[in-house]
CSV table of C-alpha atoms in Angstrom, one decimal:
chain,number,residue,atom,x,y,z
A,208,MET,CA,-82.1,-58.2,-33.9
A,209,THR,CA,-80.0,-55.0,-34.1
A,210,LYS,CA,-80.4,-53.2,-37.4
A,211,PHE,CA,-77.3,-51.4,-38.8
A,212,ALA,CA,-78.2,-48.5,-41.1
A,213,LEU,CA,-76.0,-45.6,-41.9
A,214,GLY,CA,-76.9,-42.8,-44.3
A,215,GLN,CA,-74.9,-39.9,-45.5
A,216,LEU,CA,-71.8,-38.9,-43.5
A,217,GLY,CA,-71.4,-35.2,-42.8
A,218,ASP,CA,-68.8,-33.0,-41.1
A,219,ILE,CA,-70.2,-33.9,-37.7
A,220,GLU,CA,-69.8,-37.6,-38.2
A,221,ILE,CA,-66.3,-37.2,-39.6
A,222,LYS,CA,-65.3,-35.2,-36.5
A,223,GLN,CA,-66.8,-37.8,-34.2
A,224,LEU,CA,-65.0,-40.6,-36.1
A,225,LYS,CA,-61.7,-38.6,-35.7
A,226,ILE,CA,-62.3,-38.3,-32.0
A,227,PHE,CA,-63.1,-42.0,-31.7
A,228,LYS,CA,-59.9,-43.0,-33.6
A,229,ALA,CA,-57.9,-40.8,-31.3
A,230,VAL,CA,-59.5,-42.3,-28.2
A,231,VAL,CA,-58.7,-45.8,-29.4
A,232,GLU,CA,-55.1,-45.0,-30.3
A,233,CYS,CA,-54.5,-43.2,-27.0
A,234,GLY,CA,-56.0,-46.1,-25.1
A,235,GLY,CA,-58.8,-44.3,-23.4
A,236,PHE,CA,-60.7,-41.1,-22.7
A,237,SER,CA,-58.3,-39.6,-20.2
A,238,ALA,CA,-55.2,-40.1,-22.3
A,239,ALA,CA,-57.1,-38.6,-25.3
A,240,GLU,CA,-57.7,-35.3,-23.6
A,241,THR,CA,-54.2,-34.0,-24.2
A,242,GLU,CA,-54.1,-35.4,-27.7
A,243,LEU,CA,-57.4,-33.8,-28.7
A,244,ASN,CA,-57.1,-30.7,-26.4
A,245,ILE,CA,-60.8,-31.1,-25.3
A,246,SER,CA,-62.2,-32.2,-22.0
A,247,ARG,CA,-63.1,-35.8,-21.1
A,248,PRO,CA,-66.9,-35.0,-20.7
A,249,THR,CA,-66.8,-33.5,-24.2
A,250,ILE,CA,-65.0,-36.5,-25.6
A,251,SER,CA,-67.5,-38.8,-23.9
A,252,ASN,CA,-70.4,-36.8,-25.4
A,253,HIS,CA,-69.0,-37.1,-28.9
A,254,ILE,CA,-68.5,-40.9,-28.5
A,255,ALA,CA,-72.0,-41.3,-27.1
A,256,ALA,CA,-73.5,-39.3,-30.0
A,257,LEU,CA,-71.5,-41.5,-32.5
A,258,GLU,CA,-72.8,-44.6,-30.9
A,259,ASP,CA,-76.4,-43.3,-31.2
A,260,ARG,CA,-75.8,-42.3,-34.8
A,261,LEU,CA,-74.4,-45.8,-35.7
A,262,ASN,CA,-76.7,-47.6,-33.3
A,263,ILE,CA,-73.7,-49.6,-32.2
A,264,LYS,CA,-71.9,-49.9,-28.8
A,265,LEU,CA,-68.3,-49.0,-29.7
A,266,CYS,CA,-66.4,-49.4,-26.5
A,267,LYS,CA,-66.5,-50.3,-22.8
A,268,ARG,CA,-65.3,-47.8,-20.2
A,269,GLY,CA,-65.3,-48.1,-16.5
A,270,ARG,CA,-63.2,-49.4,-13.6
A,271,ALA,CA,-62.0,-52.3,-15.8
A,272,GLY,CA,-60.5,-49.8,-18.2
A,273,PHE,CA,-61.1,-48.9,-21.8
A,274,SER,CA,-61.7,-51.6,-24.4
A,275,LEU,CA,-63.4,-51.9,-27.8
A,276,THR,CA,-66.4,-54.1,-28.5
A,277,PRO,CA,-66.1,-56.4,-31.5
A,278,GLU,CA,-68.2,-54.0,-33.5
A,279,GLY,CA,-66.0,-51.1,-32.3
A,280,LYS,CA,-62.9,-52.9,-33.7
A,281,VAL,CA,-64.6,-53.0,-37.1
A,282,VAL,CA,-65.6,-49.4,-36.9
A,283,TYR,CA,-62.1,-48.4,-35.9
A,284,ASP,CA,-60.5,-50.3,-38.8
A,285,GLN,CA,-62.9,-48.8,-41.3
A,286,THR,CA,-62.5,-45.3,-39.8
A,287,SER,CA,-58.7,-45.6,-40.2
A,288,GLN,CA,-59.1,-46.5,-43.8
A,289,LEU,CA,-61.7,-43.8,-44.4
A,290,LEU,CA,-59.7,-41.0,-42.8
A,291,ASN,CA,-56.5,-42.1,-44.6
A,292,ARG,CA,-58.3,-42.1,-48.0
A,293,LEU,CA,-59.8,-38.6,-47.3
A,294,GLU,CA,-56.3,-37.3,-46.5
A,295,GLN,CA,-54.9,-38.9,-49.6
A,296,PHE,CA,-57.7,-37.4,-51.7
A,297,ARG,CA,-57.1,-33.9,-50.2
A,298,SER,CA,-53.4,-34.1,-50.7
A,299,THR,CA,-53.6,-35.4,-54.2
A,300,ILE,CA,-56.1,-32.7,-55.3
A,301,ASN,CA,-54.1,-29.9,-53.6
A,302,ASN,CA,-50.9,-31.1,-55.3
A,303,LEU,CA,-52.1,-31.4,-58.9
A,304,GLY,CA,-51.6,-27.8,-59.9
A,305,GLU,CA,-48.5,-25.8,-60.9
A,306,SER,CA,-48.5,-24.2,-57.4
A,307,PRO,CA,-49.2,-27.1,-55.1
A,308,ALA,CA,-50.5,-26.8,-51.5
A,309,GLY,CA,-51.6,-29.3,-49.0
A,310,LYS,CA,-49.2,-31.7,-47.2
A,311,LEU,CA,-46.1,-33.6,-48.2
A,312,ARG,CA,-45.3,-36.4,-45.8
A,313,ILE,CA,-41.7,-37.3,-45.4
A,314,ALA,CA,-39.8,-39.6,-43.0
A,315,LEU,CA,-36.1,-40.1,-42.5
A,316,SER,CA,-33.7,-42.3,-40.5
A,317,ASP,CA,-32.0,-40.8,-37.5
A,318,THR,CA,-28.9,-38.7,-37.9
A,319,PHE,CA,-29.9,-37.8,-41.5
A,320,SER,CA,-31.3,-34.4,-40.5
A,321,THR,CA,-27.9,-33.1,-39.4
A,322,ASP,CA,-25.6,-35.1,-41.7
A,323,ALA,CA,-23.8,-32.5,-43.8
A,324,ARG,CA,-23.5,-34.9,-46.7
A,325,PHE,CA,-27.3,-35.1,-47.0
A,326,ARG,CA,-27.5,-31.3,-47.5
A,327,LEU,CA,-31.1,-31.4,-46.1
A,328,PRO,CA,-31.3,-27.7,-45.3
A,329,GLU,CA,-30.4,-26.9,-48.9
A,330,ILE,CA,-33.0,-29.3,-50.2
A,331,PHE,CA,-35.7,-27.8,-47.9
A,332,ARG,CA,-34.7,-24.2,-49.0
A,333,HIS,CA,-34.8,-25.1,-52.7
A,334,PHE,CA,-38.2,-26.8,-52.3
A,335,TYR,CA,-39.6,-23.9,-50.2
A,336,GLN,CA,-38.7,-21.4,-52.9
A,337,GLN,CA,-40.6,-23.5,-55.5
A,338,ALA,CA,-43.6,-24.5,-53.3
A,339,PRO,CA,-44.0,-22.2,-50.3
A,340,ASP,CA,-47.6,-23.2,-49.7
A,341,VAL,CA,-46.9,-26.9,-49.1
A,342,GLU,CA,-47.0,-28.0,-45.5
A,343,LEU,CA,-44.1,-30.4,-44.8
A,344,GLN,CA,-44.7,-33.2,-42.3
A,345,VAL,CA,-41.3,-34.6,-41.4
A,346,GLU,CA,-40.8,-37.5,-39.0
A,347,VAL,CA,-38.0,-39.9,-37.9
A,348,ASP,CA,-38.8,-43.6,-38.1
A,349,HIS,CA,-37.6,-47.2,-38.6
A,350,MET,CA,-36.6,-48.2,-42.1
A,351,LYS,CA,-39.0,-51.1,-42.2
A,352,VAL,CA,-41.9,-48.8,-41.1
A,353,MET,CA,-40.9,-46.2,-43.7
A,354,GLU,CA,-40.8,-48.7,-46.6
A,355,LYS,CA,-44.2,-50.1,-45.7
A,356,MET,CA,-45.7,-46.6,-45.3
A,357,VAL,CA,-44.4,-45.5,-48.7
A,358,LEU,CA,-45.7,-48.7,-50.3
A,359,ASN,CA,-49.1,-48.1,-48.6
A,360,ASN,CA,-49.3,-44.4,-49.7
A,361,GLN,CA,-49.0,-43.3,-46.0
A,362,LEU,CA,-45.8,-41.5,-46.8
A,363,ASP,CA,-44.9,-39.6,-50.0
A,364,LEU,CA,-41.1,-39.9,-49.5
A,365,ALA,CA,-38.6,-41.5,-47.2
A,366,MET,CA,-34.8,-41.3,-46.7
A,367,ILE,CA,-33.3,-44.6,-45.6
A,368,PRO,CA,-30.1,-46.7,-45.4
A,369,TYR,CA,-30.1,-48.8,-48.6
A,370,HIS,CA,-30.3,-52.3,-47.1
A,371,ARG,CA,-32.4,-53.9,-49.8
A,372,LYS,CA,-34.5,-53.1,-52.9
A,373,PHE,CA,-38.3,-53.5,-53.5
A,374,GLU,CA,-39.7,-53.7,-57.0
A,375,GLY,CA,-42.6,-51.3,-56.0
A,376,LEU,CA,-40.2,-48.4,-55.0
A,377,ASN,CA,-38.1,-45.9,-56.9
A,378,TYR,CA,-34.7,-45.1,-55.5
A,379,ILE,CA,-32.4,-42.1,-55.7
A,380,HIS,CA,-29.0,-42.9,-54.3
A,381,LEU,CA,-27.4,-40.0,-52.5
A,382,PHE,CA,-24.1,-41.2,-51.0
A,383,THR,CA,-22.4,-44.2,-49.6
A,384,ASP,CA,-21.2,-44.8,-46.0
A,385,GLU,CA,-18.2,-46.7,-45.0
A,386,ASN,CA,-19.1,-48.8,-41.9
A,387,TYR,CA,-16.6,-50.1,-39.4
A,388,VAL,CA,-16.8,-51.9,-36.0
A,389,TYR,CA,-16.6,-49.5,-33.0
A,390,CYS,CA,-16.2,-49.9,-29.3
A,391,GLY,CA,-16.4,-47.5,-26.4
A,392,LYS,CA,-13.4,-46.5,-24.3
A,393,GLU,CA,-14.5,-48.8,-21.4
A,394,HIS,CA,-14.5,-51.9,-23.7
A,395,PRO,CA,-11.6,-54.4,-23.6
A,396,LEU,CA,-10.9,-53.9,-27.3
A,397,PHE,CA,-10.3,-50.2,-26.9
A,398,ASN,CA,-6.7,-50.5,-25.7
A,399,LEU,CA,-5.9,-53.8,-27.3
A,400,PRO,CA,-3.0,-53.5,-29.9
A,401,PRO,CA,-4.4,-53.8,-33.5
A,402,GLY,CA,-2.2,-56.8,-34.2
A,403,GLN,CA,-4.0,-58.8,-31.5
A,404,ILE,CA,-7.5,-58.1,-32.8
A,405,THR,CA,-8.1,-61.1,-35.0
A,406,GLU,CA,-11.4,-62.1,-36.6
A,407,LYS,CA,-11.8,-64.8,-33.8
A,408,VAL,CA,-11.3,-62.1,-31.1
A,409,ILE,CA,-13.7,-59.7,-32.6
A,410,ASN,CA,-16.3,-62.4,-33.1
A,411,SER,CA,-16.2,-63.3,-29.4
A,412,TYR,CA,-17.5,-59.9,-28.2
A,413,LYS,CA,-21.2,-59.0,-28.0
A,414,LEU,CA,-22.4,-57.1,-31.0
A,415,VAL,CA,-25.4,-54.7,-31.3
A,416,HIS,CA,-26.9,-55.0,-34.8
A,417,ALA,CA,-29.6,-53.2,-36.7
A,418,GLY,CA,-32.2,-55.9,-36.4
A,419,LEU,CA,-32.8,-56.0,-40.2
A,420,LYS,CA,-32.4,-58.7,-42.8
A,421,PRO,CA,-29.1,-57.5,-44.3
A,422,HIS,CA,-27.9,-57.5,-47.9
A,423,GLU,CA,-25.3,-60.1,-48.9
A,424,GLU,CA,-22.2,-58.0,-48.1
A,425,ILE,CA,-23.4,-57.2,-44.5
A,426,TYR,CA,-24.7,-60.7,-44.0
A,427,HIS,CA,-21.2,-62.0,-44.8
A,428,GLN,CA,-19.7,-59.6,-42.2
A,429,LEU,CA,-22.2,-60.6,-39.5
A,430,ALA,CA,-22.3,-64.4,-40.1
A,431,GLN,CA,-19.9,-65.5,-37.4
A,432,MET,CA,-20.3,-62.5,-35.0
A,433,ASN,CA,-21.9,-62.7,-31.6
A,434,LEU,CA,-25.3,-61.0,-32.3
A,435,SER,CA,-26.4,-60.2,-28.7
A,436,ALA,CA,-28.5,-57.1,-29.0
A,437,SER,CA,-30.4,-55.2,-31.7
A,438,SER,CA,-31.1,-51.5,-32.1
A,439,TYR,CA,-32.1,-49.8,-35.4
A,440,HIS,CA,-31.3,-46.2,-34.5
A,441,TYR,CA,-27.7,-45.1,-34.4
A,442,GLU,CA,-28.2,-42.9,-31.3
A,443,SER,CA,-29.3,-45.8,-29.1
A,444,ARG,CA,-26.5,-48.0,-30.5
A,445,ILE,CA,-23.9,-45.4,-29.6
A,446,ALA,CA,-25.3,-45.3,-26.0
A,447,MET,CA,-24.8,-49.0,-25.8
A,448,LEU,CA,-21.3,-48.7,-27.1
A,449,LEU,CA,-20.5,-46.1,-24.6
A,450,SER,CA,-21.5,-48.5,-21.8
A,451,GLY,CA,-18.4,-50.5,-22.7
A,452,CYS,CA,-20.4,-53.8,-23.0
A,453,TYR,CA,-20.9,-54.0,-26.7
A,454,ILE,CA,-19.4,-53.4,-30.1
A,455,SER,CA,-21.3,-52.4,-33.2
A,456,PHE,CA,-21.0,-51.4,-36.8
A,457,LEU,CA,-21.5,-47.6,-37.4
A,458,PRO,CA,-21.1,-45.4,-40.4
A,459,ALA,CA,-17.7,-43.6,-40.1
A,460,GLU,CA,-19.4,-40.1,-40.4
A,461,VAL,CA,-21.9,-40.9,-37.6
A,462,ALA,CA,-19.1,-42.2,-35.3
A,463,ARG,CA,-16.6,-39.4,-36.1
A,464,PRO,CA,-17.6,-36.8,-33.4
A,465,TYR,CA,-17.3,-39.5,-30.7
A,466,VAL,CA,-14.0,-40.8,-32.1
A,467,GLU,CA,-12.6,-37.2,-32.0
A,468,GLN,CA,-13.7,-36.9,-28.3
A,469,GLY,CA,-11.9,-40.2,-27.6
A,470,LEU,CA,-15.2,-41.9,-26.6
A,471,LEU,CA,-15.3,-44.4,-29.5
A,472,LYS,CA,-12.7,-46.2,-31.6
A,473,PRO,CA,-12.8,-48.3,-34.8
A,474,VAL,CA,-11.4,-51.7,-34.4
A,475,ALA,CA,-10.5,-54.5,-36.9
A,476,GLN,CA,-10.8,-52.2,-39.9
A,477,PRO,CA,-9.0,-54.4,-42.3
A,478,ILE,CA,-11.2,-57.4,-41.6
A,479,LYS,CA,-14.6,-56.0,-40.6
A,480,HIS,CA,-16.1,-53.3,-42.8
A,481,PHE,CA,-18.8,-52.8,-45.4
A,482,ARG,CA,-20.3,-50.0,-47.6
A,483,LEU,CA,-23.9,-49.0,-47.3
A,484,GLY,CA,-25.8,-46.5,-49.5
A,485,VAL,CA,-28.3,-43.9,-48.5
A,486,ALA,CA,-31.4,-43.5,-50.7
A,487,VAL,CA,-34.6,-41.5,-51.1
A,488,ILE,CA,-37.5,-43.8,-51.8
A,489,SER,CA,-40.9,-43.1,-53.4
A,490,ARG,CA,-43.7,-45.4,-54.7
A,491,LYS,CA,-43.6,-46.3,-58.4
A,492,SER,CA,-47.3,-46.5,-58.9
A,493,ALA,CA,-48.2,-43.5,-56.7
A,494,GLN,CA,-51.0,-41.0,-57.7
A,495,PRO,CA,-49.9,-37.8,-59.4
A,496,ASN,CA,-48.4,-35.5,-56.8
A,497,ARG,CA,-46.9,-32.2,-57.9
A,498,ALA,CA,-45.4,-31.5,-54.5
A,499,ARG,CA,-43.7,-34.8,-54.3
A,500,ASP,CA,-42.3,-34.5,-57.8
A,501,MET,CA,-41.0,-31.0,-57.0
A,502,PHE,CA,-39.3,-32.2,-53.8
A,503,LEU,CA,-37.6,-35.0,-55.8
A,504,HIS,CA,-36.5,-32.4,-58.3
A,505,SER,CA,-35.0,-30.3,-55.5
A,506,ILE,CA,-33.1,-33.4,-54.3
A,507,ARG,CA,-31.7,-34.0,-57.8
A,508,MET,CA,-30.7,-30.3,-58.1
A,509,ILE,CA,-28.7,-30.4,-54.9
A,510,HIS,CA,-27.3,-33.9,-55.5
A,511,LYS,CA,-26.7,-33.6,-59.3
A,512,ASP,CA,-24.7,-36.8,-59.7
A,513,ALA,CA,-26.7,-38.8,-57.1
A,514,GLU,CA,-28.4,-41.4,-59.4
A,515,ASN,CA,-25.1,-42.2,-61.2
A,516,ALA,CA,-23.4,-43.3,-57.9
A,517,PRO,CA,-23.2,-47.0,-57.0
A,518,PRO,CA,-25.6,-48.2,-54.2
A,519,TYR,CA,-22.8,-49.8,-52.1
């Protein structure tokens, strides 16, 4: 019978666990070389040493490819939780003081980075002046992923379209988008006279939607439409519109540059439109985090009337 016994974890074991996690997430030793910037033999030696330390066979590697053993799956799950907690501990401690350091993890939806209404460069500048030692980690992601990661303490802040509200999150409303149906210049609706574009006509064409459970106002707009494709990110939706095969709702500001170039056109504006807010979310029950609070303060300083605005 195999005896599982693990004593104290030191820096060497933590390093080996990080390498093991990277190998699993990359799908094998070869793919992990680039991620870790170390050679395959070195990776193999680290994994072998970890297996000896734990007295467990973690993975199978060979001609059949890379795969985890049942025990390896458990170790991977526990490793992910351990490393996440270590990072949370480090970040929390570093961000308790008046002059915070460490990392601040932020995610935002696509197009927000360059949307002038968001004033993100001003927010970053204001925050940097208050907390220059904080390392910002900024990514672009899907709204559902961002909500989940904020709730699970994997993100400190996220900036999202305001489709719905969770009790576990705080919201700072920034601005509201007017959304209309757009088509590309190759689409049959592009040159159709406005008087001929009825609700029945617009509902007959294939629509790209966000793939989310919408709030009541958006649901009412989508209810009778031909939902034929889904894409959360605006950039991919625009590419589908430019194909001339689909129509889609877009925020007017996102579509504006393409409308000015004659590539996109809003259609059925009187009968198909809705308002959608943009908000910054953070977890209500999060641990004290000076850097996060300072970033929220920077947002409030740049958007002084943000929280008084309606969500839709």
